[in-house]
Amino acid sequence: MITIKSAREIDTMARAGRIVFDTLALMRTVVRPGITTEDLDRQAEAFIRSHRGATPSFKGLYDFPKTLCTSIDEEIVHGIPTTKRLLREGSIVSVDVGVCVDGLHADSATTIPVGAIAADVRRLLDVTERSLHAGIATARAGNHVGDIGHAVQRVAEAAGFGVVRELVGHGIGTRFHEEPQIPNFGTPRRGPQLKPGMTLAIEPMITMGNPATRTLKDKWTVVTQDGSLSAHFEHTIVVTETGPRILTM
Ligand code: MG
Ligand code: MG
């Protein structure tokens, strides 16, 4: 069932979304060569909990142990922060975070360069972010879930990049993952129709090479099979009468 949120619920999600946005802004200032993903996680958790009533959504969700997912280079999503992973100059790290306020969640991700990165890697990040905004722009009442995926896919594939198929965006609200699923590929006018009050996490995962995935032995980290780099950008949005509104900024 796809739920329609009340104005009060949307306000609460926007409060959670603001903390998510500020957490990712903090991460952009602390990511540097030599820092561990555990350091990022500790700083993010302390920052989130410094807001009264705010808790990290991921901690304990399906038994995930941390506040952030930190996915480096060929890791697509669900990397687990650890003291054993040092960020290195020229790498990219995808940071994904959710925050819960008064029982309602918001979810956003961004891929951050570690020091100076190569021009083609910069392009992967730019195109992935552009594909996210193309998807968001189509999230209008009367359009369909397939319109979102189609818009994302068009931007990514026109640039020569791959679209991950096995992982998708999702509805979000009182539960972190709600219906509908939001694939990053699709056919216009197909899938559930969008209505005002639907809250969606749109999250393209785009690869430089083949988008086929596999999951590491830790049972969480999803990587590209061919080892190519992957980027991930995500926002939580609400469909309104007048167009999409981003809640995580
Ligand atoms: Mg996320
Ligand atoms: Mg998500």
Coordinates of C-alpha atoms and ligand atoms in Angstrom, one line a residue:
M1 CA 0.0 0.0 0.0
I2 CA 1.3 3.5 -0.9
T3 CA 0.5 5.9 1.9
I4 CA -0.4 9.6 1.6
K5 CA 1.2 11.7 4.3
S6 CA -0.5 14.5 6.2
A7 CA 0.8 18.0 6.3
R8 CA 2.0 17.4 9.8
E9 CA 3.8 14.2 8.8
I10 CA 5.5 16.0 6.0
D11 CA 6.6 18.8 8.3
T12 CA 8.2 16.2 10.6
M13 CA 9.9 14.5 7.7
A14 CA 11.3 17.9 6.6
R15 CA 12.7 18.3 10.1
A16 CA 14.4 14.9 9.9
G17 CA 15.5 15.8 6.3
R18 CA 17.1 19.0 7.5
I19 CA 19.3 17.0 10.0
V20 CA 20.1 14.6 7.2
F21 CA 21.2 17.5 5.0
D22 CA 23.3 19.0 7.7
T23 CA 24.9 15.6 8.5
L24 CA 26.0 15.2 4.8
A25 CA 27.3 18.8 4.8
L26 CA 29.4 18.0 7.9
M27 CA 30.7 14.8 6.1
R28 CA 31.8 16.9 3.1
T29 CA 33.9 19.0 5.5
V30 CA 35.5 16.1 7.3
V31 CA 36.2 13.7 4.4
R32 CA 39.9 13.8 3.7
P33 CA 42.8 11.4 3.0
G34 CA 43.7 9.4 6.1
I35 CA 40.4 9.5 7.9
T36 CA 38.6 6.2 8.6
T37 CA 35.0 5.4 7.8
E38 CA 34.6 4.7 11.5
D39 CA 35.6 8.3 12.2
L40 CA 32.9 9.5 9.8
D41 CA 30.3 7.3 11.4
R42 CA 31.1 8.5 14.9
Q43 CA 31.0 12.1 14.0
A44 CA 27.7 11.6 12.1
E45 CA 26.0 9.8 15.0
A46 CA 27.1 12.4 17.6
F47 CA 25.8 15.1 15.3
I48 CA 22.5 13.5 14.7
R49 CA 22.0 12.7 18.4
S50 CA 22.8 16.3 19.3
H51 CA 19.4 17.2 18.0
R52 CA 16.7 16.5 20.5
G53 CA 14.6 13.5 19.5
A54 CA 16.6 12.6 16.5
T55 CA 18.0 9.1 16.0
P56 CA 20.0 7.4 13.2
S57 CA 17.5 5.4 11.1
F58 CA 20.0 2.8 9.9
K59 CA 21.3 1.6 13.3
G60 CA 19.5 -1.6 14.0
L61 CA 17.5 -1.5 10.7
Y62 CA 17.7 -5.2 9.5
D63 CA 20.4 -5.4 12.1
F64 CA 22.7 -3.0 10.3
P65 CA 25.3 -1.9 13.0
K66 CA 26.1 1.7 12.1
T67 CA 24.7 5.2 11.5
L68 CA 26.1 5.6 8.0
C69 CA 26.7 3.4 5.0
T70 CA 30.1 4.3 3.6
S71 CA 30.8 2.8 0.2
I72 CA 34.3 3.4 -1.3
D73 CA 35.1 3.4 -5.1
E74 CA 33.7 0.1 -6.6
E75 CA 31.4 -0.3 -3.6
I76 CA 27.9 0.8 -4.7
V77 CA 26.0 0.9 -1.4
H78 CA 25.8 -0.6 2.2
G79 CA 29.5 -0.4 3.0
I80 CA 29.9 -0.7 6.8
P81 CA 32.1 1.9 8.6
T82 CA 35.2 0.4 10.2
T83 CA 38.5 1.5 11.7
K84 CA 40.2 -0.7 9.1
R85 CA 39.2 1.5 6.1
L86 CA 41.3 4.6 5.5
L87 CA 40.1 7.0 2.8
R88 CA 42.8 7.6 0.2
E89 CA 43.5 10.6 -2.0
G90 CA 41.7 10.2 -5.4
S91 CA 39.0 7.8 -4.0
I92 CA 35.3 8.5 -3.8
V93 CA 33.1 7.7 -0.8
S94 CA 29.3 7.4 -1.0
V95 CA 27.8 8.4 2.3
D96 CA 24.2 7.4 2.9
V97 CA 22.3 8.4 6.0
G98 CA 18.8 8.3 7.5
V99 CA 17.3 10.2 10.4
C100 CA 14.2 9.5 12.4
V101 CA 12.3 12.3 14.2
D102 CA 9.0 11.6 16.0
G103 CA 8.7 8.2 14.2
L104 CA 9.2 9.6 10.7
H105 CA 12.2 9.1 8.5
A106 CA 14.2 11.0 5.9
D107 CA 17.0 9.5 3.7
S108 CA 19.7 11.0 1.5
A109 CA 23.1 10.1 0.1
T110 CA 25.9 11.8 -1.7
T111 CA 29.2 10.7 -3.2
I112 CA 32.2 12.8 -1.9
P113 CA 35.6 13.1 -3.5
V114 CA 38.6 12.3 -1.3
G115 CA 41.1 15.0 -2.1
A116 CA 41.7 15.5 -5.8
I117 CA 39.9 13.1 -8.2
A118 CA 40.4 12.4 -11.9
A119 CA 38.3 14.3 -14.4
D120 CA 36.4 11.1 -15.5
V121 CA 35.5 10.4 -11.9
R122 CA 34.3 13.9 -11.4
R123 CA 32.1 13.4 -14.4
L124 CA 30.6 10.2 -12.9
L125 CA 29.6 12.2 -9.8
D126 CA 28.2 15.1 -11.8
V127 CA 26.1 12.8 -14.1
T128 CA 24.8 10.8 -11.2
E129 CA 23.7 13.9 -9.4
R130 CA 22.2 15.3 -12.6
S131 CA 20.3 12.0 -13.1
L132 CA 18.9 12.3 -9.6
H133 CA 17.5 15.8 -10.3
A134 CA 16.1 14.6 -13.7
G135 CA 14.2 11.9 -11.8
I136 CA 13.0 14.3 -9.1
A137 CA 11.8 16.8 -11.8
T138 CA 9.4 14.1 -13.1
A139 CA 8.0 13.3 -9.7
R140 CA 4.8 15.3 -10.4
A141 CA 1.2 14.4 -9.5
G142 CA -0.3 12.4 -12.4
N143 CA 3.1 11.0 -13.6
H144 CA 4.1 7.5 -12.9
V145 CA 6.9 5.7 -11.1
G146 CA 8.2 4.6 -14.5
D147 CA 8.6 8.3 -15.6
I148 CA 11.1 8.8 -12.7
G149 CA 13.2 5.7 -13.6
H150 CA 13.1 6.6 -17.3
A151 CA 14.4 10.1 -16.6
V152 CA 17.3 8.9 -14.4
Q153 CA 18.2 6.2 -17.0
R154 CA 18.2 8.6 -19.9
V155 CA 20.7 11.0 -18.3
A156 CA 23.0 8.2 -17.0
E157 CA 23.1 6.1 -20.2
A158 CA 23.4 9.2 -22.5
A159 CA 26.7 9.8 -20.7
G160 CA 27.8 6.2 -21.3
F161 CA 27.4 5.1 -17.7
G162 CA 25.6 2.0 -16.3
V163 CA 22.4 1.9 -14.2
V164 CA 22.3 -0.5 -11.3
R165 CA 19.2 -2.7 -11.6
E166 CA 19.2 -4.8 -8.4
L167 CA 18.8 -1.9 -6.0
V168 CA 16.1 0.7 -6.1
G169 CA 14.6 3.8 -4.4
H170 CA 11.5 3.5 -2.2
G171 CA 8.6 5.1 -0.5
I172 CA 9.5 6.4 3.0
G173 CA 7.6 7.6 6.1
T174 CA 6.8 5.8 9.4
R175 CA 8.7 2.9 7.9
F176 CA 12.1 3.4 6.4
H177 CA 11.3 1.3 3.3
E178 CA 7.7 1.6 2.1
E179 CA 6.0 1.0 -1.2
P180 CA 6.4 1.8 -4.0
Q181 CA 9.8 0.6 -5.2
I182 CA 11.5 3.3 -7.4
P183 CA 13.8 1.7 -10.0
N184 CA 16.4 3.9 -11.7
F185 CA 15.2 2.6 -15.1
G186 CA 11.7 2.3 -16.6
T187 CA 9.1 3.0 -19.1
P188 CA 7.2 6.3 -19.2
R189 CA 3.5 6.1 -18.0
R190 CA 4.2 2.7 -16.3
G191 CA 4.0 1.8 -12.7
P192 CA 2.0 3.3 -9.8
Q193 CA 0.6 6.8 -10.4
L194 CA 2.1 9.7 -8.3
K195 CA -0.3 11.6 -6.0
P196 CA 0.2 14.6 -3.7
G197 CA 1.4 13.5 -0.3
M198 CA 3.5 10.6 -1.5
T199 CA 7.0 10.7 0.0
L200 CA 9.7 9.0 -2.0
A201 CA 13.5 8.3 -1.7
I202 CA 14.9 8.6 -5.2
E203 CA 18.4 7.2 -5.4
P204 CA 20.3 6.5 -8.6
M205 CA 23.3 4.2 -8.3
I206 CA 25.4 4.7 -11.4
T207 CA 28.5 2.9 -12.6
M208 CA 31.4 3.8 -14.9
G209 CA 31.4 0.2 -16.3
N210 CA 29.0 -2.7 -16.3
P211 CA 26.3 -2.2 -13.6
A212 CA 26.1 -5.9 -12.6
T213 CA 26.5 -6.3 -8.8
R214 CA 27.6 -8.8 -6.2
T215 CA 27.5 -8.8 -2.4
L216 CA 30.6 -9.2 -0.3
K217 CA 31.0 -11.9 2.4
D218 CA 30.1 -9.3 5.1
K219 CA 26.6 -9.8 3.6
W220 CA 26.1 -6.0 3.3
T221 CA 28.5 -4.3 0.9
V222 CA 27.3 -4.4 -2.7
V223 CA 30.1 -3.9 -5.3
T224 CA 30.3 -3.8 -9.1
Q225 CA 31.3 -7.2 -10.5
D226 CA 33.8 -5.6 -12.9
G227 CA 35.4 -3.4 -10.2
S228 CA 34.3 -0.2 -11.9
L229 CA 33.6 2.9 -9.8
S230 CA 30.1 3.7 -8.6
A231 CA 28.3 6.8 -7.4
H232 CA 25.1 7.3 -5.4
F233 CA 23.0 10.4 -4.9
E234 CA 19.7 10.4 -3.1
H235 CA 17.0 12.7 -1.8
T236 CA 13.7 12.2 0.0
I237 CA 11.0 14.2 -1.8
V238 CA 7.3 14.8 -1.4
V239 CA 4.9 15.0 -4.4
T240 CA 2.8 18.2 -4.0
E241 CA 0.0 19.8 -6.0
T242 CA 2.6 22.1 -7.5
G243 CA 5.5 19.7 -8.1
P244 CA 8.2 17.9 -6.2
R245 CA 9.6 19.3 -3.0
I246 CA 13.0 18.0 -1.7
L247 CA 12.8 17.3 2.0
T248 CA 16.5 16.5 2.5
M249 CA 17.9 20.0 1.8
Ligands
MG1 MG 19.7 6.2 1.6
MG2 MG 17.0 5.1 0.4

